[in-house]
């Protein structure tokens, strides 16, 4: 059992505990070794001098007994597998092997093998303390998991974590603390912890921030692993302004996990500037963390942004800068981007149009600040204006239609406010400004133009949401939309209302843009809309192959297969 041949044939690690203990009790096998040469012989006194030596009569060599039991054959091959038979230099080899750290470690393993932990035998109190410690760890993990669940709940429903008054006797401690207290009423472990804890309660601002940071790092680590295992990736980015008026860029990653498309939030990144280079640098910094290797860059096949030229510009926009580092990252349309808002951003690069939309948003802002103003509006119009939400995703198509259809009612409403308002002067001043907009030829002309354009944008947006989207259908949508814009374009010379005598009798006439210049502006806007739309949907040939996997089209393929796909 303890012979070299037996231990080499059946390693010590694969034997039962009883066999291992028996081998240790027997110790190293020390047979008489007959030398195959007549010049040198092995002296049995070596066994006495070095107790770890073991020999093999069949091979005529000596080995290290502890290293055979616990060592690695590849690292200590001579003393574990091949053996030593160079008797002339045996002394040197033995001295060198004794100084080897692996040999010392294996000797210690053999010496301590089978010896029971003394600390466990000293007293039952030690085992009790271990059990108490494990129970405390389990309880702390349970408490922390409940607090994390409360944080996740608040995040899922976009609820604030901090309250205005979080003292113990507060009647309204905030949503988070209220949720923790409610959970404690259902969980005795958490309730006892909140009542007795003196060091770690888990509800302080510092603990919340640390837990959020840890959760965020774990989420990013999981996302990195998922992207490492996927073959394709798309990035969606936009910027937004938080409650403290700081500009932040948000990055969303879209990819496949087990055959299912998922979208993962990656990060918010603060930005000092909103130019294309700054935004591209932020996106590249995020992508370099999920695609660290050069060969991984081919995974990024799509990038989605809104309609601003700084983002989607073909030459100096973010998408062109990103594509320099990621050549397969095609710019594609994102279903989440409202086309009317996208096109509004695109045409707002014209200063007159930007001023028009700024004045237009004033109508909805005016009536949302005061219930009294709403009452005047309901009295005159009978229909409230669509609210202008302060977010980048806001679009104003319904506002264009409402203002256009109720021009006379709005004029009557603002005149009524100017004459009969008995409140603050700000309301009168704003009503007077909006009334002048409704009496301005330029504003009314632009309003008429976009009133004709916006319905076609809405129709196109609804068509692009179809799950049956294919290249032929998309091409038809593009052709119809371009034709509709050109039809509106042909009416531009007749859009601006004629000049009334009242407007020409002013003592000090203002400098107005000529009708030819305004027509040129609207022609430019029409060109921008068509150009931006075509460039936004330029990369759409990939839909040809995608239609082959649409199960709802299989029956149609049986009748006429689309060979182009």
Coordinates of C-alpha atoms in Angstrom, one line a residue:
X1 CA 0.0 0.0 0.0
X2 CA 2.8 2.4 0.8
X3 CA 5.2 1.3 -1.9
X4 CA 6.3 3.7 -4.6
X5 CA 4.7 1.7 -7.4
X6 CA 1.4 1.4 -5.6
X7 CA 1.3 5.2 -4.9
X8 CA 2.2 6.0 -8.5
X9 CA -0.4 3.6 -9.9
X10 CA -3.2 4.9 -7.6
X11 CA -2.5 8.4 -6.3
X12 CA -2.9 9.3 -2.7
X13 CA -5.6 11.9 -3.4
X14 CA -7.9 9.2 -4.9
X15 CA -7.8 6.9 -1.9
X16 CA -10.3 6.7 1.0
X17 CA -9.6 8.4 4.3
X18 CA -8.9 5.0 6.0
X19 CA -6.3 4.1 3.3
X20 CA -4.7 7.5 3.7
X21 CA -4.4 7.2 7.4
X22 CA -3.0 3.7 7.1
X23 CA -0.4 4.9 4.5
X24 CA 0.7 7.7 6.9
X25 CA 0.9 5.1 9.8
X26 CA 3.1 2.8 7.7
X27 CA 5.4 5.6 6.6
X28 CA 7.8 5.5 3.7
X29 CA 8.7 2.1 2.2
X30 CA 12.5 1.4 2.6
X31 CA 13.6 -1.6 0.6
X32 CA 17.1 -2.6 -0.1
X33 CA 18.2 -1.1 -3.4
X34 CA 20.7 -3.0 -5.5
X35 CA 22.8 -0.8 -7.7
X36 CA 23.1 -1.7 -11.4
X37 CA 26.6 -0.4 -11.5
X38 CA 29.6 -1.6 -9.6
X39 CA 31.2 1.8 -9.1
X40 CA 28.6 3.3 -6.7
X41 CA 26.1 1.8 -4.2
X42 CA 23.2 3.1 -2.3
X43 CA 23.8 3.1 1.5
X44 CA 20.8 2.2 3.7
X45 CA 22.1 4.8 6.2
X46 CA 20.5 7.4 4.0
X47 CA 17.1 6.2 5.1
X48 CA 18.0 6.9 8.7
X49 CA 19.6 10.3 7.9
X50 CA 16.6 11.5 5.9
X51 CA 13.3 10.1 7.1
X52 CA 11.3 11.3 4.1
X53 CA 13.3 9.1 1.7
X54 CA 11.5 6.1 0.2
X55 CA 12.9 3.6 -2.3
X56 CA 11.7 1.2 -5.0
X57 CA 13.4 -2.1 -5.4
X58 CA 12.1 -2.6 -8.9
X59 CA 13.4 0.6 -10.3
X60 CA 16.5 0.8 -8.1
X61 CA 15.8 4.5 -7.3
X62 CA 14.8 6.7 -4.3
X63 CA 11.9 9.2 -4.1
X64 CA 10.5 11.8 -1.7
X65 CA 7.6 10.2 0.3
X66 CA 5.7 13.5 1.2
X67 CA 6.0 14.8 -2.4
X68 CA 4.6 11.5 -3.8
X69 CA 1.6 11.9 -1.5
X70 CA 0.9 15.7 -1.9
X71 CA 3.2 17.0 -4.6
X72 CA 2.7 17.7 -8.3
X73 CA 4.3 15.3 -10.7
X74 CA 5.0 17.9 -13.3
X75 CA 6.7 20.3 -10.9
X76 CA 8.7 17.7 -8.9
X77 CA 9.0 15.1 -11.6
X78 CA 12.4 13.7 -10.5
X79 CA 11.4 13.1 -6.8
X80 CA 7.8 12.0 -7.7
X81 CA 7.8 10.0 -11.0
X82 CA 11.3 9.3 -12.4
X83 CA 13.3 8.9 -9.2
X84 CA 16.9 9.5 -8.3
X85 CA 19.7 7.0 -9.0
X86 CA 22.7 9.2 -9.4
X87 CA 24.4 8.1 -6.1
X88 CA 27.5 10.2 -6.8
X89 CA 25.5 13.4 -6.6
X90 CA 22.8 12.2 -4.3
X91 CA 24.0 14.4 -1.4
X92 CA 23.8 17.6 -3.5
X93 CA 20.3 16.7 -4.8
X94 CA 19.0 15.9 -1.4
X95 CA 20.3 19.2 0.1
X96 CA 18.8 21.1 -2.8
X97 CA 15.4 19.4 -2.4
X98 CA 15.3 20.0 1.3
X99 CA 15.5 23.8 0.7
X100 CA 12.6 23.6 -1.8
X101 CA 9.5 25.4 -0.5
X102 CA 7.2 22.8 -2.1
X103 CA 9.0 20.0 -0.2
X104 CA 8.6 21.8 3.1
X105 CA 4.9 22.4 2.4
X106 CA 4.3 18.7 1.6
X107 CA 6.1 17.6 4.7
X108 CA 3.9 19.9 6.8
X109 CA 0.8 18.5 5.1
X110 CA 1.8 15.0 5.9
X111 CA 2.6 15.9 9.5
X112 CA -0.8 17.6 10.1
X113 CA -2.8 15.1 8.1
X114 CA -5.3 13.3 10.3
X115 CA -4.8 15.6 13.3
X116 CA -8.1 17.0 14.6
X117 CA -8.4 20.8 15.1
X118 CA -7.4 21.4 18.7
X119 CA -9.6 24.5 18.9
X120 CA -12.6 22.4 18.2
X121 CA -11.7 20.0 21.0
X122 CA -11.0 22.7 23.6
X123 CA -14.5 23.6 24.4
X124 CA -18.1 23.6 23.2
X125 CA -18.1 27.3 23.6
X126 CA -15.9 27.7 20.5
X127 CA -18.5 25.8 18.3
X128 CA -21.3 27.8 19.9
X129 CA -19.5 31.1 19.0
X130 CA -19.1 29.9 15.4
X131 CA -22.8 29.1 15.2
X132 CA -23.7 32.5 16.7
X133 CA -21.5 34.2 14.2
X134 CA -23.1 32.4 11.3
X135 CA -26.6 33.2 12.5
X136 CA -25.6 36.9 12.8
X137 CA -24.2 36.9 9.3
X138 CA -27.4 35.3 8.0
X139 CA -29.5 37.8 9.8
X140 CA -27.5 40.8 8.4
X141 CA -27.8 39.4 4.9
X142 CA -31.6 39.0 5.3
X143 CA -31.9 42.6 6.6
X144 CA -29.7 44.0 3.8
X145 CA -31.7 42.1 1.2
X146 CA -35.0 43.7 2.4
X147 CA -33.4 47.2 2.3
X148 CA -32.1 46.5 -1.2
X149 CA -35.6 45.3 -2.2
X150 CA -37.0 48.6 -1.0
X151 CA -34.5 50.6 -2.9
X152 CA -35.3 48.6 -6.1
X153 CA -39.0 49.2 -5.6
X154 CA -38.4 53.0 -5.4
X155 CA -36.2 52.9 -8.4
X156 CA -38.7 50.8 -10.5
X157 CA -41.5 53.3 -9.8
X158 CA -39.2 56.4 -9.9
X159 CA -39.8 57.3 -6.3
X160 CA -37.5 59.5 -4.3
X161 CA -35.3 57.8 -1.7
X162 CA -35.0 60.8 0.6
X163 CA -37.8 62.5 2.5
X164 CA -38.0 66.1 3.8
X165 CA -38.1 65.0 7.5
X166 CA -36.7 61.6 8.3
X167 CA -36.6 61.9 12.1
X168 CA -38.0 59.1 14.2
X169 CA -41.1 61.1 15.2
X170 CA -41.8 62.4 11.7
X171 CA -45.4 61.9 10.4
X172 CA -44.2 61.8 6.8
X173 CA -40.6 60.3 6.6
X174 CA -40.7 59.8 2.9
X175 CA -41.5 56.9 0.5
X176 CA -38.3 54.9 1.2
X177 CA -38.5 55.0 5.0
X178 CA -42.2 54.4 4.9
X179 CA -41.7 51.4 2.7
X180 CA -39.0 50.1 5.1
X181 CA -41.3 50.5 8.1
X182 CA -44.1 48.8 6.2
X183 CA -41.8 45.9 5.4
X184 CA -40.7 45.7 9.0
X185 CA -44.3 45.3 10.1
X186 CA -44.4 42.1 8.0
X187 CA -40.9 40.9 8.8
X188 CA -40.0 40.3 12.5
X189 CA -36.3 40.0 11.8
X190 CA -36.2 43.4 10.1
X191 CA -38.4 45.0 12.8
X192 CA -36.1 43.8 15.6
X193 CA -33.1 45.0 13.7
X194 CA -34.5 48.5 13.3
X195 CA -35.4 48.7 17.0
X196 CA -32.1 47.3 18.4
X197 CA -29.4 48.2 15.8
X198 CA -26.9 50.9 17.1
X199 CA -24.2 50.7 14.4
X200 CA -25.7 49.6 11.1
X201 CA -29.4 50.4 10.5
X202 CA -29.2 50.5 6.7
X203 CA -31.5 53.5 6.3
X204 CA -29.0 56.4 6.4
X205 CA -28.1 58.5 3.3
X206 CA -24.5 57.1 3.3
X207 CA -25.6 53.5 3.4
X208 CA -28.1 54.1 0.6
X209 CA -25.5 55.7 -1.6
X210 CA -23.0 52.9 -1.0
X211 CA -25.7 50.2 -1.7
X212 CA -26.6 52.0 -4.9
X213 CA -23.0 52.2 -6.0
X214 CA -22.5 48.5 -5.3
X215 CA -25.7 47.6 -7.1
X216 CA -24.7 49.7 -10.1
X217 CA -21.2 48.1 -10.3
X218 CA -22.7 44.6 -10.1
X219 CA -25.2 45.5 -12.8
X220 CA -22.5 46.8 -15.1
X221 CA -20.4 43.7 -14.4
X222 CA -23.3 41.5 -15.5
X223 CA -23.9 43.6 -18.6
X224 CA -20.2 43.3 -19.5
X225 CA -20.4 39.6 -19.2
X226 CA -23.6 39.4 -21.3
X227 CA -22.0 41.5 -24.0
X228 CA -18.9 39.4 -24.0
X229 CA -21.1 36.4 -24.8
X230 CA -23.2 38.1 -27.5
X231 CA -22.2 38.7 -31.1
X232 CA -24.0 42.0 -31.9
X233 CA -24.6 45.2 -30.1
X234 CA -26.4 48.5 -30.6
X235 CA -26.0 51.7 -28.7
X236 CA -28.8 54.2 -28.0
X237 CA -27.9 57.6 -26.6
X238 CA -29.5 60.9 -25.8
X239 CA -28.9 63.8 -23.4
X240 CA -31.2 65.2 -20.8
X241 CA -31.3 67.8 -18.1
X242 CA -31.8 66.8 -14.5
X243 CA -33.6 68.7 -11.8
X244 CA -30.4 70.7 -11.0
X245 CA -30.2 71.8 -14.7
X246 CA -27.0 69.8 -15.3
X247 CA -26.7 68.3 -18.8
X248 CA -26.3 64.5 -18.7
X249 CA -25.8 62.0 -21.5
X250 CA -27.6 58.6 -21.1
X251 CA -26.3 55.5 -22.8
X252 CA -28.5 52.4 -23.5
X253 CA -27.1 49.1 -24.8
X254 CA -29.3 46.8 -26.9
X255 CA -28.3 43.2 -27.6
X256 CA -29.4 39.5 -27.5
X257 CA -29.5 37.3 -24.4
X258 CA -30.5 33.7 -25.0
X259 CA -32.3 34.7 -28.2
X260 CA -34.2 37.6 -26.6
X261 CA -33.6 41.2 -27.4
X262 CA -32.8 43.2 -24.2
X263 CA -32.1 46.9 -23.5
X264 CA -29.8 47.7 -20.6
X265 CA -29.2 51.1 -19.1
X266 CA -25.4 51.6 -18.9
X267 CA -24.8 55.0 -17.3
X268 CA -25.5 58.7 -16.9
X269 CA -22.5 60.8 -17.9
X270 CA -22.2 64.5 -17.0
X271 CA -21.2 66.8 -19.8
X272 CA -20.0 70.4 -19.8
X273 CA -20.5 70.8 -23.5
X274 CA -23.2 69.5 -25.8
X275 CA -21.2 69.5 -29.1
X276 CA -20.7 66.4 -31.3
X277 CA -17.1 65.7 -30.2
X278 CA -17.9 65.8 -26.5
X279 CA -20.9 63.5 -26.9
X280 CA -18.9 61.1 -29.1
X281 CA -16.1 61.0 -26.5
X282 CA -18.6 60.1 -23.8
X283 CA -20.1 57.3 -25.9
X284 CA -16.7 56.0 -26.9
X285 CA -15.6 55.9 -23.2
X286 CA -18.7 53.8 -22.4
X287 CA -18.2 51.5 -25.4
X288 CA -14.5 50.9 -24.5
X289 CA -15.5 49.4 -21.2
X290 CA -17.9 46.8 -22.8
X291 CA -15.8 46.3 -25.9
X292 CA -12.2 46.5 -24.6
X293 CA -10.5 44.5 -27.3
X294 CA -9.9 45.6 -30.9
X295 CA -11.6 42.5 -32.3
X296 CA -14.7 43.3 -30.3
X297 CA -15.4 46.6 -32.2
X298 CA -17.0 44.6 -35.0
X299 CA -19.8 43.7 -32.6
X300 CA -21.3 47.2 -32.6
X301 CA -23.6 47.2 -35.7
X302 CA -26.0 50.0 -34.9
X303 CA -26.2 53.4 -33.3
X304 CA -29.4 55.3 -32.6
X305 CA -29.8 59.0 -31.7
X306 CA -32.5 61.7 -32.0
X307 CA -32.9 64.1 -34.9
X308 CA -30.5 66.9 -33.9
X309 CA -27.8 67.5 -36.5
X310 CA -25.1 67.4 -33.8
X311 CA -26.1 63.7 -33.2
X312 CA -27.2 62.4 -36.6
X313 CA -25.2 64.6 -39.0
X314 CA -23.6 62.7 -41.8
X315 CA -20.3 64.6 -41.7
X316 CA -19.7 66.2 -38.4
X317 CA -22.3 64.5 -36.2
X318 CA -21.8 62.0 -33.4
X319 CA -22.8 59.1 -35.7
X320 CA -20.0 59.9 -38.1
X321 CA -17.4 60.3 -35.4
X322 CA -18.4 57.0 -33.7
X323 CA -18.3 55.2 -37.1
X324 CA -14.6 56.1 -37.5
X325 CA -13.8 53.8 -34.5
X326 CA -16.6 51.3 -35.1
X327 CA -17.0 50.9 -38.9
X328 CA -19.9 48.6 -38.7
X329 CA -22.0 50.9 -36.5
X330 CA -24.7 52.0 -38.9
X331 CA -27.0 54.9 -38.0
X332 CA -30.6 53.6 -37.8
X333 CA -33.9 55.0 -36.7
X334 CA -35.1 54.1 -33.2
X335 CA -38.8 53.4 -32.7
X336 CA -38.6 55.3 -29.4
X337 CA -37.8 58.6 -31.2
X338 CA -41.0 60.5 -32.2
X339 CA -40.6 61.5 -35.8
X340 CA -42.4 64.9 -35.4
X341 CA -40.0 65.9 -32.6
X342 CA -37.0 64.6 -34.6
X343 CA -37.9 66.6 -37.7
X344 CA -38.7 69.6 -35.5
X345 CA -35.2 69.5 -34.2
X346 CA -33.8 69.1 -37.7
X347 CA -35.6 72.2 -39.1
X348 CA -34.9 74.2 -35.9
X349 CA -31.4 74.9 -37.2
X350 CA -33.2 77.7 -39.2
X351 CA -33.4 80.6 -36.8
X352 CA -36.8 81.8 -37.9
X353 CA -38.3 78.3 -37.4
X354 CA -36.6 77.9 -34.0
X355 CA -38.2 81.2 -33.0
X356 CA -41.6 79.9 -34.2
X357 CA -41.5 76.7 -32.1
X358 CA -40.3 78.7 -29.1
X359 CA -43.3 81.0 -29.4
X360 CA -45.6 78.1 -30.1
X361 CA -44.5 76.4 -26.8
X362 CA -45.5 79.5 -25.0
X363 CA -49.2 78.8 -25.6
X364 CA -49.2 75.5 -23.6
X365 CA -46.9 76.9 -20.9
X366 CA -49.2 79.9 -20.4
X367 CA -52.3 77.8 -19.6
X368 CA -50.5 75.2 -17.4
X369 CA -49.3 77.6 -14.8
X370 CA -52.6 78.7 -13.3
X371 CA -56.1 77.2 -12.9
X372 CA -57.5 80.6 -13.3
X373 CA -56.0 80.9 -16.8
X374 CA -57.4 77.5 -17.6
X375 CA -60.8 78.7 -16.7
X376 CA -60.5 81.6 -19.1
X377 CA -59.4 79.2 -21.8
X378 CA -62.3 76.8 -21.2
X379 CA -64.7 79.7 -21.4
X380 CA -63.5 80.8 -24.8
X381 CA -62.1 77.7 -26.4
X382 CA -63.7 74.8 -24.6
X383 CA -60.6 72.7 -25.2
X384 CA -57.4 72.8 -23.4
X385 CA -54.1 73.0 -25.1
X386 CA -51.8 70.0 -25.1
X387 CA -49.4 70.4 -22.2
X388 CA -45.8 71.1 -23.1
X389 CA -43.7 68.8 -20.9
X390 CA -40.2 69.9 -20.2
X391 CA -38.4 66.9 -21.6
X392 CA -36.4 66.3 -24.8
X393 CA -39.0 63.7 -25.8
X394 CA -41.7 66.4 -26.1
X395 CA -43.2 66.9 -29.5
X396 CA -45.7 69.6 -30.6
X397 CA -47.7 68.2 -33.4
X398 CA -51.0 68.3 -31.4
X399 CA -50.2 71.8 -30.3
X400 CA -49.8 72.9 -33.9
X401 CA -53.1 71.4 -34.8
X402 CA -54.9 72.9 -31.8
X403 CA -53.6 76.4 -32.2
X404 CA -54.3 76.4 -35.9
X405 CA -57.9 75.2 -35.5
X406 CA -58.7 77.5 -32.6
X407 CA -57.0 80.8 -33.7
X408 CA -60.1 82.9 -33.3
X409 CA -61.1 81.4 -30.0
X410 CA -57.6 82.0 -28.6
X411 CA -57.6 85.6 -29.8
X412 CA -60.9 86.1 -28.0
X413 CA -59.5 84.4 -24.9
X414 CA -56.4 86.6 -24.8
X415 CA -58.4 89.8 -25.4
X416 CA -60.7 88.8 -22.6
X417 CA -57.7 88.3 -20.2
X418 CA -56.2 91.6 -21.2
X419 CA -59.4 93.5 -20.5
X420 CA -60.9 91.6 -17.5
X421 CA -57.9 90.0 -15.7
X422 CA -57.6 91.3 -12.1
X423 CA -54.6 89.2 -11.0
X424 CA -50.9 89.5 -11.6
X425 CA -49.5 91.6 -14.4
X426 CA -47.3 88.7 -15.7
X427 CA -50.5 87.0 -17.1
X428 CA -51.5 90.2 -18.9
X429 CA -48.1 90.7 -20.4
X430 CA -47.8 87.0 -21.6
X431 CA -51.4 87.1 -23.0
X432 CA -50.5 90.3 -24.9
X433 CA -47.4 88.6 -26.3
X434 CA -49.3 85.5 -27.5
X435 CA -52.0 87.7 -29.0
X436 CA -49.4 89.5 -31.1
X437 CA -48.2 86.1 -32.3
X438 CA -51.7 85.2 -33.5
X439 CA -51.8 88.5 -35.4
X440 CA -48.3 88.1 -36.9
X441 CA -48.2 87.1 -40.6
X442 CA -44.9 85.3 -40.2
X443 CA -46.2 83.2 -37.3
X444 CA -49.5 82.4 -39.0
X445 CA -47.7 81.4 -42.2
X446 CA -45.3 79.0 -40.4
X447 CA -48.3 77.7 -38.4
X448 CA -50.2 77.0 -41.6
X449 CA -47.1 75.3 -43.2
X450 CA -46.5 72.9 -40.2
X451 CA -50.3 72.3 -39.9
X452 CA -50.1 70.8 -43.3
X453 CA -46.8 68.9 -42.7
X454 CA -47.4 67.4 -39.2
X455 CA -50.3 65.0 -40.2
X456 CA -48.1 63.3 -42.8
X457 CA -45.4 62.9 -40.1
X458 CA -47.9 61.4 -37.8
X459 CA -49.0 58.9 -40.5
X460 CA -45.5 58.0 -41.3
X461 CA -44.6 57.5 -37.6
X462 CA -47.6 55.1 -37.2
X463 CA -46.6 53.2 -40.3
X464 CA -43.1 52.7 -39.1
X465 CA -44.3 51.2 -35.9
X466 CA -45.7 48.2 -37.8
X467 CA -44.2 44.8 -37.1
X468 CA -44.8 43.9 -40.8
X469 CA -42.1 46.4 -41.9
X470 CA -40.2 45.3 -45.0
X471 CA -38.1 47.1 -47.6
X472 CA -40.9 47.4 -50.1
X473 CA -43.3 48.8 -47.5
X474 CA -40.7 51.1 -46.2
X475 CA -39.9 52.4 -49.7
X476 CA -43.6 53.0 -50.3
X477 CA -43.8 54.9 -47.1
X478 CA -40.8 57.0 -48.0
X479 CA -42.2 57.8 -51.5
X480 CA -45.6 58.8 -50.1
X481 CA -44.1 61.0 -47.5
X482 CA -41.7 62.7 -49.9
X483 CA -44.6 63.3 -52.3
X484 CA -46.8 64.7 -49.5
X485 CA -44.0 67.1 -48.5
X486 CA -43.5 68.2 -52.1
X487 CA -47.3 68.8 -52.4
X488 CA -47.1 71.1 -49.4
X489 CA -44.0 72.7 -50.8
X490 CA -46.0 73.6 -54.0
X491 CA -48.4 75.6 -51.8
X492 CA -45.8 77.8 -50.2
X493 CA -46.4 80.9 -52.4
X494 CA -50.0 81.0 -51.1
X495 CA -49.3 80.2 -47.4
X496 CA -48.7 83.6 -46.0
X497 CA -51.9 85.7 -45.5
X498 CA -52.3 89.0 -47.4
X499 CA -51.2 92.2 -45.7
X500 CA -54.2 93.9 -44.1
X501 CA -54.6 97.7 -44.2
X502 CA -54.4 97.8 -40.4
X503 CA -50.9 96.4 -40.5
X504 CA -49.7 99.0 -43.1
X505 CA -51.0 102.1 -41.3
X506 CA -48.7 101.8 -38.3
X507 CA -46.8 105.0 -37.6
X508 CA -43.5 103.2 -37.3
X509 CA -43.6 100.0 -39.4
X510 CA -41.3 97.3 -38.3
X511 CA -38.8 95.7 -40.6
X512 CA -40.3 92.5 -41.9
X513 CA -38.9 89.6 -43.9
X514 CA -40.1 89.8 -47.5
X515 CA -42.5 87.2 -48.7
X516 CA -39.8 85.9 -51.1
X517 CA -37.4 85.4 -48.2
X518 CA -40.1 83.6 -46.2
X519 CA -40.9 81.4 -49.2
X520 CA -37.2 80.6 -49.5
X521 CA -37.0 79.7 -45.8
X522 CA -40.0 77.3 -46.1
X523 CA -38.4 75.7 -49.3
X524 CA -35.2 75.2 -47.2
X525 CA -37.3 73.6 -44.4
X526 CA -38.9 71.3 -46.9
X527 CA -35.5 70.3 -48.3
X528 CA -34.2 69.7 -44.7
X529 CA -37.2 67.5 -43.9
X530 CA -36.8 65.3 -47.0
X531 CA -33.0 65.2 -46.7
X532 CA -33.0 64.3 -43.0
X533 CA -35.7 61.7 -43.5
X534 CA -33.8 60.0 -46.4
X535 CA -30.5 60.0 -44.5
X536 CA -32.2 58.7 -41.4
X537 CA -33.6 55.6 -43.3
X538 CA -30.7 55.2 -45.6
X539 CA -29.5 52.0 -44.0
X540 CA -32.6 49.8 -44.4
X541 CA -31.4 46.9 -46.8
X542 CA -30.9 44.7 -43.7
X543 CA -34.7 44.5 -43.4
X544 CA -34.7 42.3 -46.6
X545 CA -33.1 39.4 -44.7
X546 CA -35.0 40.0 -41.6
X547 CA -38.3 39.4 -43.4
X548 CA -37.3 35.8 -44.0
X549 CA -37.7 35.0 -40.3
X550 CA -41.1 36.6 -39.9
X551 CA -43.4 33.6 -39.3
X552 CA -46.5 35.6 -40.2
X553 CA -45.2 36.0 -43.7
X554 CA -44.5 32.2 -44.3
X555 CA -47.9 31.7 -45.9
X556 CA -47.3 34.6 -48.3
X557 CA -43.9 33.1 -49.2
X558 CA -45.6 29.8 -50.3
X559 CA -47.5 31.8 -52.9
X560 CA -44.7 34.0 -54.1
X561 CA -41.2 33.9 -52.5
X562 CA -39.3 37.1 -52.3
X563 CA -36.1 36.0 -54.1
X564 CA -34.4 39.3 -53.5
X565 CA -34.3 38.6 -49.8

